[in-house]
C-alpha cells in the first residue's frame, strides 16, 4: 500500500479489534507505542466514535524522560490521541520513566499491567528492534519479568519496556511499519533472522510499499 494509506488502514484495524473486544460489555486494555509512524494513526483514532471510556491505555515502552518532554511516548499519545479524543487521563497507565530508581519504576508498572493485554500496537526500528527490545541485548531473552529498565543504542539511552512474555501473551498485536529505512529489517524478519520484532508470535503486520519492498 502507499504511505498515505498506512495510517487510515491501521486505525481501521485497531478500531475494529477494539470494538470486537468491547462487544462483550467489559473493558479493553490497549498498549501504545511511540515513533513517527504512530502519530497520524492516533490522530485518526481520536476522531473515531469509539467507546473510549471503556478502554484502559498502557505503553509498550517509554523513554526515561519527563512526561512533558517531546521525546516521551506519553507526550506523543497525549497530544495526538488522549487530548483530541477527549480521553480521561484516569484511564491511562503511564510508565514513569522520569523516576530516578528505574528498576522500581519498572516493577511498579508490572503491578499495573492486566494479566493479558487485549491490543498492542508496535513499530519496528531499522535494526529490527520493537518496543525497547534491541538486538543482542539480554532483555530480549528475559523470561520472568514483565517490564525492564534497559539501556538502548539510541538516545535517550535509558528506557522502560514490556518484555517478550507480555507481548507474546497479548490477544492482538499489530505492527505498523513505514519507510524505506525499514525495508532491510522487514526482509530480515520475514526471512527468519532472529531479530526482536521477529520474536513476536501471531502478529499482524501493516506496511507501506516502501517498507515492504517486493
mmCIF file of N, CA and C in Angstrom, residues 34-90:
data_model
loop_
_atom_site.group_PDB
_atom_site.id
_atom_site.type_symbol
_atom_site.label_atom_id
_atom_site.label_comp_id
_atom_site.label_asym_id
_atom_site.label_seq_id
_atom_site.Cartn_x
_atom_site.Cartn_y
_atom_site.Cartn_z
ATOM 1 N N UNK A 34 5.498 4.508 20.593
ATOM 2 C CA UNK A 34 5.850 5.836 20.110
ATOM 3 C C UNK A 34 6.444 5.754 18.716
ATOM 4 N N UNK A 35 7.003 6.865 18.276
ATOM 5 C CA UNK A 35 7.640 6.899 16.962
ATOM 6 C C UNK A 35 6.851 7.703 15.954
ATOM 7 N N UNK A 36 7.509 8.033 14.844
ATOM 8 C CA UNK A 36 6.900 8.898 13.831
ATOM 9 C C UNK A 36 5.698 8.262 13.146
ATOM 10 N N UNK A 37 5.693 6.943 13.042
ATOM 11 C CA UNK A 37 4.623 6.279 12.293
ATOM 12 C C UNK A 37 3.284 6.360 13.004
ATOM 13 N N UNK A 38 3.294 6.340 14.338
ATOM 14 C CA UNK A 38 2.025 6.180 15.064
ATOM 15 C C UNK A 38 1.244 7.477 15.282
ATOM 16 N N UNK A 39 1.909 8.625 15.240
ATOM 17 C CA UNK A 39 1.198 9.882 15.467
ATOM 18 C C UNK A 39 -0.011 10.060 14.564
ATOM 19 N N UNK A 40 0.133 9.904 13.234
ATOM 20 C CA UNK A 40 -1.020 10.021 12.343
ATOM 21 C C UNK A 40 -2.102 8.974 12.631
ATOM 22 N N UNK A 41 -1.701 7.788 13.075
ATOM 23 C CA UNK A 41 -2.673 6.750 13.427
ATOM 24 C C UNK A 41 -3.501 7.207 14.625
ATOM 25 N N UNK A 42 -2.828 7.749 15.638
ATOM 26 C CA UNK A 42 -3.537 8.214 16.829
ATOM 27 C C UNK A 42 -4.491 9.355 16.496
ATOM 28 N N UNK A 43 -4.079 10.243 15.611
ATOM 29 C CA UNK A 43 -4.962 11.367 15.257
ATOM 30 C C UNK A 43 -6.255 10.866 14.598
ATOM 31 N N UNK A 44 -6.142 9.851 13.759
ATOM 32 C CA UNK A 44 -7.346 9.291 13.124
ATOM 33 C C UNK A 44 -8.209 8.590 14.166
ATOM 34 N N UNK A 45 -7.581 7.807 15.043
ATOM 35 C CA UNK A 45 -8.340 7.136 16.100
ATOM 36 C C UNK A 45 -9.078 8.139 16.980
ATOM 37 N N UNK A 46 -8.428 9.264 17.283
ATOM 38 C CA UNK A 46 -9.042 10.271 18.158
ATOM 39 C C UNK A 46 -10.341 10.811 17.570
ATOM 40 N N UNK A 47 -10.444 10.814 16.250
ATOM 41 C CA UNK A 47 -11.653 11.322 15.608
ATOM 42 C C UNK A 47 -12.740 10.288 15.426
ATOM 43 N N UNK A 48 -12.466 9.048 15.809
ATOM 44 C CA UNK A 48 -13.458 7.985 15.653
ATOM 45 C C UNK A 48 -14.377 7.919 16.871
ATOM 46 N N UNK A 49 -15.631 7.611 16.626
ATOM 47 C CA UNK A 49 -16.608 7.499 17.717
ATOM 48 C C UNK A 49 -16.561 6.077 18.270
ATOM 49 N N UNK A 50 -15.635 5.886 19.190
ATOM 50 C CA UNK A 50 -15.461 4.599 19.857
ATOM 51 C C UNK A 50 -15.777 4.782 21.344
ATOM 52 N N UNK A 51 -16.145 3.715 22.050
ATOM 53 C CA UNK A 51 -16.422 3.828 23.487
ATOM 54 C C UNK A 51 -15.136 3.939 24.294
ATOM 55 N N UNK A 52 -14.447 5.044 24.103
ATOM 56 C CA UNK A 52 -13.133 5.233 24.725
ATOM 57 C C UNK A 52 -13.201 5.137 26.246
ATOM 58 N N UNK A 53 -14.352 5.447 26.826
ATOM 59 C CA UNK A 53 -14.464 5.425 28.284
ATOM 60 C C UNK A 53 -14.278 4.014 28.858
ATOM 61 N N UNK A 54 -14.295 2.999 28.000
ATOM 62 C CA UNK A 54 -14.113 1.618 28.457
ATOM 63 C C UNK A 54 -12.767 1.038 28.025
ATOM 64 N N UNK A 55 -11.865 1.924 27.587
ATOM 65 C CA UNK A 55 -10.521 1.479 27.176
ATOM 66 C C UNK A 55 -9.501 1.967 28.200
ATOM 67 N N UNK A 56 -8.656 1.049 28.667
ATOM 68 C CA UNK A 56 -7.546 1.391 29.558
ATOM 69 C C UNK A 56 -6.254 1.370 28.744
ATOM 70 N N UNK A 57 -5.486 2.437 28.833
ATOM 71 C CA UNK A 57 -4.303 2.608 27.990
ATOM 72 C C UNK A 57 -3.020 2.303 28.765
ATOM 73 N N UNK A 58 -2.160 1.566 28.120
ATOM 74 C CA UNK A 58 -0.840 1.223 28.657
ATOM 75 C C UNK A 58 0.198 1.603 27.603
ATOM 76 N N UNK A 59 1.466 1.354 27.907
ATOM 77 C CA UNK A 59 2.536 1.662 26.957
ATOM 78 C C UNK A 59 3.451 0.462 26.790
ATOM 79 N N UNK A 60 3.868 0.230 25.542
ATOM 80 C CA UNK A 60 4.804 -0.851 25.264
ATOM 81 C C UNK A 60 6.207 -0.499 25.739
ATOM 82 N N UNK A 61 6.536 0.791 25.691
ATOM 83 C CA UNK A 61 7.822 1.240 26.201
ATOM 84 C C UNK A 61 7.771 2.740 26.405
ATOM 85 N N UNK A 62 8.796 3.243 27.069
ATOM 86 C CA UNK A 62 8.877 4.682 27.323
ATOM 87 C C UNK A 62 10.322 5.081 27.504
ATOM 88 N N UNK A 63 10.659 6.237 26.983
ATOM 89 C CA UNK A 63 11.984 6.804 27.212
ATOM 90 C C UNK A 63 12.033 7.384 28.628
ATOM 91 N N UNK A 64 13.191 7.338 29.243
ATOM 92 C CA UNK A 64 13.339 7.829 30.615
ATOM 93 C C UNK A 64 13.525 9.343 30.601
ATOM 94 N N UNK A 65 12.432 10.022 30.316
ATOM 95 C CA UNK A 65 12.361 11.483 30.283
ATOM 96 C C UNK A 65 11.048 11.891 30.956
ATOM 97 N N UNK A 66 10.903 13.148 31.370
ATOM 98 C CA UNK A 66 9.639 13.593 31.951
ATOM 99 C C UNK A 66 8.493 13.497 30.935
ATOM 100 N N UNK A 67 7.246 13.402 31.411
ATOM 101 C CA UNK A 67 6.111 13.211 30.505
ATOM 102 C C UNK A 67 5.809 14.398 29.600
ATOM 103 N N UNK A 68 6.374 15.577 29.918
ATOM 104 C CA UNK A 68 6.159 16.734 29.050
ATOM 105 C C UNK A 68 7.306 16.932 28.063
ATOM 106 N N UNK A 69 8.229 15.973 28.017
ATOM 107 C CA UNK A 69 9.349 16.036 27.077
ATOM 108 C C UNK A 69 8.874 15.524 25.721
ATOM 109 N N UNK A 70 9.169 16.241 24.625
ATOM 110 C CA UNK A 70 8.746 15.785 23.296
ATOM 111 C C UNK A 70 9.258 14.395 22.920
ATOM 112 N N UNK A 71 10.312 13.897 23.600
ATOM 113 C CA UNK A 71 10.822 12.548 23.338
ATOM 114 C C UNK A 71 9.936 11.467 23.975
ATOM 115 N N UNK A 72 9.030 11.877 24.861
ATOM 116 C CA UNK A 72 8.211 10.920 25.611
ATOM 117 C C UNK A 72 7.101 10.324 24.738
ATOM 118 N N UNK A 73 6.944 9.004 24.808
ATOM 119 C CA UNK A 73 5.841 8.357 24.104
ATOM 120 C C UNK A 73 4.499 8.785 24.687
ATOM 121 N N UNK A 74 4.475 9.001 25.993
ATOM 122 C CA UNK A 74 3.248 9.507 26.621
ATOM 123 C C UNK A 74 2.885 10.879 26.059
ATOM 124 N N UNK A 75 3.873 11.745 25.935
ATOM 125 C CA UNK A 75 3.629 13.092 25.399
ATOM 126 C C UNK A 75 3.002 13.010 24.008
ATOM 127 N N UNK A 76 3.553 12.141 23.160
ATOM 128 C CA UNK A 76 3.005 11.966 21.817
ATOM 129 C C UNK A 76 1.549 11.509 21.877
ATOM 130 N N UNK A 77 1.266 10.511 22.715
ATOM 131 C CA UNK A 77 -0.104 9.994 22.811
ATOM 132 C C UNK A 77 -1.055 11.038 23.375
ATOM 133 N N UNK A 78 -0.591 11.822 24.335
ATOM 134 C CA UNK A 78 -1.456 12.868 24.908
ATOM 135 C C UNK A 78 -1.796 13.923 23.848
ATOM 136 N N UNK A 79 -0.795 14.298 23.056
ATOM 137 C CA UNK A 79 -1.004 15.350 22.051
ATOM 138 C C UNK A 79 -1.864 14.884 20.881
ATOM 139 N N UNK A 80 -1.774 13.617 20.512
ATOM 140 C CA UNK A 80 -2.425 13.155 19.284
ATOM 141 C C UNK A 80 -3.670 12.298 19.517
ATOM 142 N N UNK A 81 -3.802 11.715 20.731
ATOM 143 C CA UNK A 81 -4.920 10.805 20.983
ATOM 144 C C UNK A 81 -5.732 11.189 22.218
ATOM 145 N N UNK A 82 -5.098 11.273 23.367
ATOM 146 C CA UNK A 82 -5.859 11.484 24.595
ATOM 147 C C UNK A 82 -6.599 12.821 24.591
ATOM 148 N N UNK A 83 -5.863 13.895 24.335
ATOM 149 C CA UNK A 83 -6.500 15.221 24.384
ATOM 150 C C UNK A 83 -7.490 15.415 23.231
ATOM 151 N N UNK A 84 -7.102 15.142 21.976
ATOM 152 C CA UNK A 84 -8.074 15.312 20.883
ATOM 153 C C UNK A 84 -9.285 14.380 21.003
ATOM 154 N N UNK A 85 -9.080 13.184 21.571
ATOM 155 C CA UNK A 85 -10.181 12.231 21.688
ATOM 156 C C UNK A 85 -11.023 12.413 22.928
ATOM 157 N N UNK A 86 -10.668 13.397 23.770
ATOM 158 C CA UNK A 86 -11.426 13.622 24.997
ATOM 159 C C UNK A 86 -11.321 12.458 25.971
ATOM 160 N N UNK A 87 -10.175 11.787 25.979
ATOM 161 C CA UNK A 87 -9.982 10.601 26.823
ATOM 162 C C UNK A 87 -9.474 11.026 28.197
ATOM 163 N N UNK A 88 -10.120 10.529 29.232
ATOM 164 C CA UNK A 88 -9.728 10.855 30.595
ATOM 165 C C UNK A 88 -8.366 10.253 30.908
ATOM 166 N N UNK A 89 -7.493 11.057 31.500
ATOM 167 C CA UNK A 89 -6.165 10.559 31.849
ATOM 168 C C UNK A 89 -6.224 9.554 32.993
ATOM 169 N N UNK A 90 -7.372 9.419 33.651
ATOM 170 C CA UNK A 90 -7.535 8.385 34.675
ATOM 171 C C UNK A 90 -7.532 6.990 34.048
#
